[in-house]
Coordinates of N, CA and C in Angstrom, one line a residue:
M460 N 10.1 -15.8 23.4 CA 9.1 -15.5 22.3 C 9.7 -16.0 21.0
T461 N 9.0 -16.9 20.4 CA 9.4 -17.4 19.1 C 8.5 -16.9 18.0
L462 N 9.1 -16.4 16.9 CA 8.3 -15.9 15.8 C 8.9 -16.5 14.5
T463 N 8.0 -16.7 13.5 CA 8.4 -17.2 12.2 C 8.1 -16.0 11.2
F464 N 9.2 -15.6 10.4 CA 9.0 -14.6 9.4 C 9.0 -15.2 8.1
H465 N 8.1 -14.7 7.2 CA 7.9 -15.2 5.9 C 8.1 -14.1 4.9
N466 N 9.1 -14.1 4.1 CA 9.4 -13.1 3.1 C 8.6 -13.4 1.8
S467 N 7.4 -12.8 1.7 CA 6.6 -13.0 0.5 C 6.9 -12.1 -0.7
G468 N 7.9 -11.3 -0.5 CA 8.3 -10.4 -1.6 C 9.2 -11.0 -2.6
G469 N 9.7 -10.2 -3.5 CA 10.5 -10.6 -4.6 C 12.0 -10.4 -4.4
T470 N 12.4 -9.7 -3.3 CA 13.8 -9.4 -3.0 C 14.1 -9.8 -1.5
A471 N 15.3 -10.0 -1.3 CA 15.8 -10.5 0.1 C 15.6 -9.3 1.1
V472 N 15.2 -9.7 2.3 CA 15.2 -8.8 3.4 C 16.6 -8.8 4.0
R473 N 17.3 -7.6 3.9 CA 18.7 -7.5 4.3 C 18.9 -7.0 5.8
S474 N 17.9 -6.3 6.3 CA 18.0 -5.8 7.7 C 16.6 -5.4 8.2
G475 N 16.5 -5.2 9.4 CA 15.3 -4.8 10.0 C 15.2 -5.1 11.5
S476 N 14.1 -4.8 12.1 CA 14.0 -5.1 13.6 C 12.6 -5.5 13.9
V477 N 12.4 -6.2 15.0 CA 11.1 -6.5 15.5 C 11.0 -5.9 16.9
T478 N 9.9 -5.3 17.2 CA 9.6 -4.7 18.5 C 8.5 -5.5 19.2
L479 N 8.8 -6.0 20.4 CA 7.9 -6.8 21.2 C 7.3 -5.9 22.3
G480 N 6.0 -6.0 22.5 CA 5.3 -5.2 23.6 C 4.9 -6.2 24.6
T481 N 5.6 -6.2 25.8 CA 5.2 -7.1 26.9 C 4.4 -6.4 27.9
H482 N 3.2 -6.9 28.2 CA 2.3 -6.2 29.1 C 2.4 -6.8 30.5
V483 N 2.4 -6.0 31.5 CA 2.3 -6.4 32.9 C 0.8 -6.4 33.3
I484 N 0.3 -7.6 33.6 CA -1.1 -7.8 33.9 C -1.4 -8.1 35.3
G485 N -2.3 -7.3 35.9 CA -2.7 -7.5 37.3 C -3.6 -8.7 37.6
A486 N -3.8 -9.1 38.8 CA -4.6 -10.2 39.2 C -6.0 -10.2 38.7
L487 N -6.5 -8.9 38.5 CA -7.9 -8.8 38.0 C -8.0 -8.6 36.5
G488 N -6.8 -8.7 35.8 CA -6.8 -8.6 34.4 C -6.5 -7.2 33.9
I489 N -6.2 -6.3 34.8 CA -5.9 -4.9 34.4 C -4.5 -4.8 33.8
D490 N -4.3 -4.2 32.7 CA -3.0 -4.0 32.0 C -2.4 -2.7 32.7
W491 N -1.3 -3.0 33.5 CA -0.7 -1.9 34.2 C 0.4 -1.2 33.5
A492 N 1.1 -1.9 32.6 CA 2.2 -1.3 31.9 C 2.6 -2.1 30.7
T493 N 3.2 -1.4 29.7 CA 3.8 -2.1 28.5 C 5.2 -1.8 28.4
I494 N 6.0 -2.9 28.4 CA 7.5 -2.7 28.3 C 7.9 -3.1 26.8
E495 N 8.5 -2.3 26.1 CA 8.9 -2.6 24.7 C 10.4 -3.0 24.7
S496 N 10.7 -4.0 23.8 CA 12.1 -4.4 23.6 C 12.2 -4.5 22.1
T497 N 13.4 -4.2 21.5 CA 13.6 -4.2 20.1 C 14.8 -5.1 19.8
E498 N 14.6 -6.0 18.8 CA 15.7 -7.0 18.5 C 15.9 -6.9 16.9
N499 N 17.0 -7.4 16.5 CA 17.3 -7.4 15.0 C 16.6 -8.6 14.4
L500 N 16.2 -8.5 13.2 CA 15.6 -9.6 12.5 C 16.7 -10.6 12.1
P501 N 16.3 -11.9 12.0 CA 17.3 -12.9 11.5 C 17.5 -12.8 10.0
T502 N 18.3 -11.9 9.6 CA 18.5 -11.6 8.2 C 19.8 -12.2 7.7
P503 N 20.0 -12.4 6.4 CA 19.0 -12.1 5.4 C 17.9 -13.2 5.3
I504 N 16.8 -12.8 4.8 CA 15.7 -13.7 4.5 C 15.4 -13.6 3.0
A505 N 15.7 -14.7 2.3 CA 15.6 -14.8 0.9 C 14.1 -14.7 0.4
P506 N 13.9 -14.3 -0.8 CA 12.5 -14.2 -1.3 C 11.8 -15.6 -1.2
G507 N 10.6 -15.7 -0.6 CA 9.9 -16.9 -0.4 C 10.3 -17.7 0.8
A508 N 11.4 -17.3 1.5 CA 11.9 -18.1 2.6 C 11.2 -17.8 3.9
R509 N 11.3 -18.7 4.8 CA 10.8 -18.5 6.2 C 12.0 -18.6 7.1
E510 N 12.1 -17.7 8.1 CA 13.1 -17.8 9.1 C 12.4 -17.7 10.5
R511 N 12.9 -18.5 11.4 CA 12.4 -18.6 12.7 C 13.4 -18.1 13.7
A512 N 13.0 -17.3 14.7 CA 13.9 -16.7 15.7 C 13.2 -16.7 17.0
T513 N 14.1 -16.9 18.1 CA 13.6 -16.9 19.4 C 14.4 -15.9 20.2
W514 N 13.6 -15.1 21.1 CA 14.2 -14.2 22.0 C 13.7 -14.4 23.4
T515 N 14.5 -14.1 24.3 CA 14.1 -14.1 25.7 C 13.6 -12.7 26.1
V516 N 12.4 -12.6 26.6 CA 11.8 -11.3 27.0 C 12.0 -11.2 28.5
C517 N 12.7 -10.1 28.9 CA 13.0 -9.9 30.4 C 12.3 -8.7 30.9
V518 N 11.7 -8.8 32.0 CA 11.1 -7.6 32.7 C 11.7 -7.6 34.1
D519 N 12.1 -6.4 34.6 CA 12.6 -6.3 36.0 C 11.6 -6.8 37.0
A520 N 12.1 -7.5 38.0 CA 11.2 -8.1 38.9 C 10.3 -7.1 39.7
W521 N 10.8 -5.9 39.9 CA 10.1 -4.9 40.7 C 8.9 -4.4 39.9
R522 N 8.9 -4.6 38.5 CA 7.7 -4.2 37.7 C 6.6 -5.2 37.7
V523 N 6.8 -6.4 38.3 CA 5.8 -7.5 38.3 C 5.6 -8.0 39.8
P524 N 4.8 -7.2 40.5 CA 4.6 -7.6 41.9 C 3.9 -8.9 42.0
L525 N 3.9 -9.5 43.2 CA 3.2 -10.8 43.5 C 1.8 -10.7 43.0
G526 N 1.3 -11.8 42.3 CA 0.0 -11.8 41.8 C -0.2 -11.3 40.4
M527 N 0.8 -10.7 39.9 CA 0.8 -10.2 38.5 C 1.6 -11.1 37.6
H528 N 1.4 -11.0 36.3 CA 2.1 -11.8 35.3 C 2.4 -10.9 34.1
V529 N 3.2 -11.5 33.2 CA 3.6 -10.8 31.9 C 3.1 -11.6 30.7
E530 N 2.7 -10.8 29.7 CA 2.2 -11.4 28.4 C 2.8 -10.6 27.3
T531 N 3.5 -11.2 26.3 CA 3.9 -10.4 25.2 C 2.8 -10.5 24.2
R532 N 2.1 -9.4 23.9 CA 0.9 -9.3 23.1 C 1.1 -8.6 21.8
D533 N 2.1 -7.6 21.8 CA 2.2 -6.8 20.6 C 3.5 -7.1 19.9
V534 N 3.5 -7.2 18.6 CA 4.7 -7.4 17.8 C 4.6 -6.5 16.5
S535 N 5.6 -5.8 16.3 CA 5.7 -5.0 15.0 C 7.0 -5.2 14.4
V536 N 7.1 -5.2 13.1 CA 8.3 -5.5 12.3 C 8.6 -4.4 11.4
R537 N 9.9 -4.0 11.3 CA 10.3 -3.0 10.3 C 11.5 -3.7 9.5
W538 N 11.4 -3.7 8.2 CA 12.5 -4.3 7.4 C 12.8 -3.5 6.3
E539 N 14.0 -3.7 5.7 CA 14.5 -3.0 4.6 C 15.0 -3.9 3.5

């Protein structure tokens, strides 16, 4: 999962986290589960700057039976 963060504020972002919600989707499109993972933001992010970060999202194989797939659909950010 690759995201670009843009600090549109007037002060640097010194710390924070991003939470990714990865959904396990069945063959008929039914959302069976959501697995959350939290990672640190690529800080510091200067005012007006953009930072790009990439994370590998892993889900245990037993959570994704044959015919199902995963999609990371939800992203929330907390910064300080």
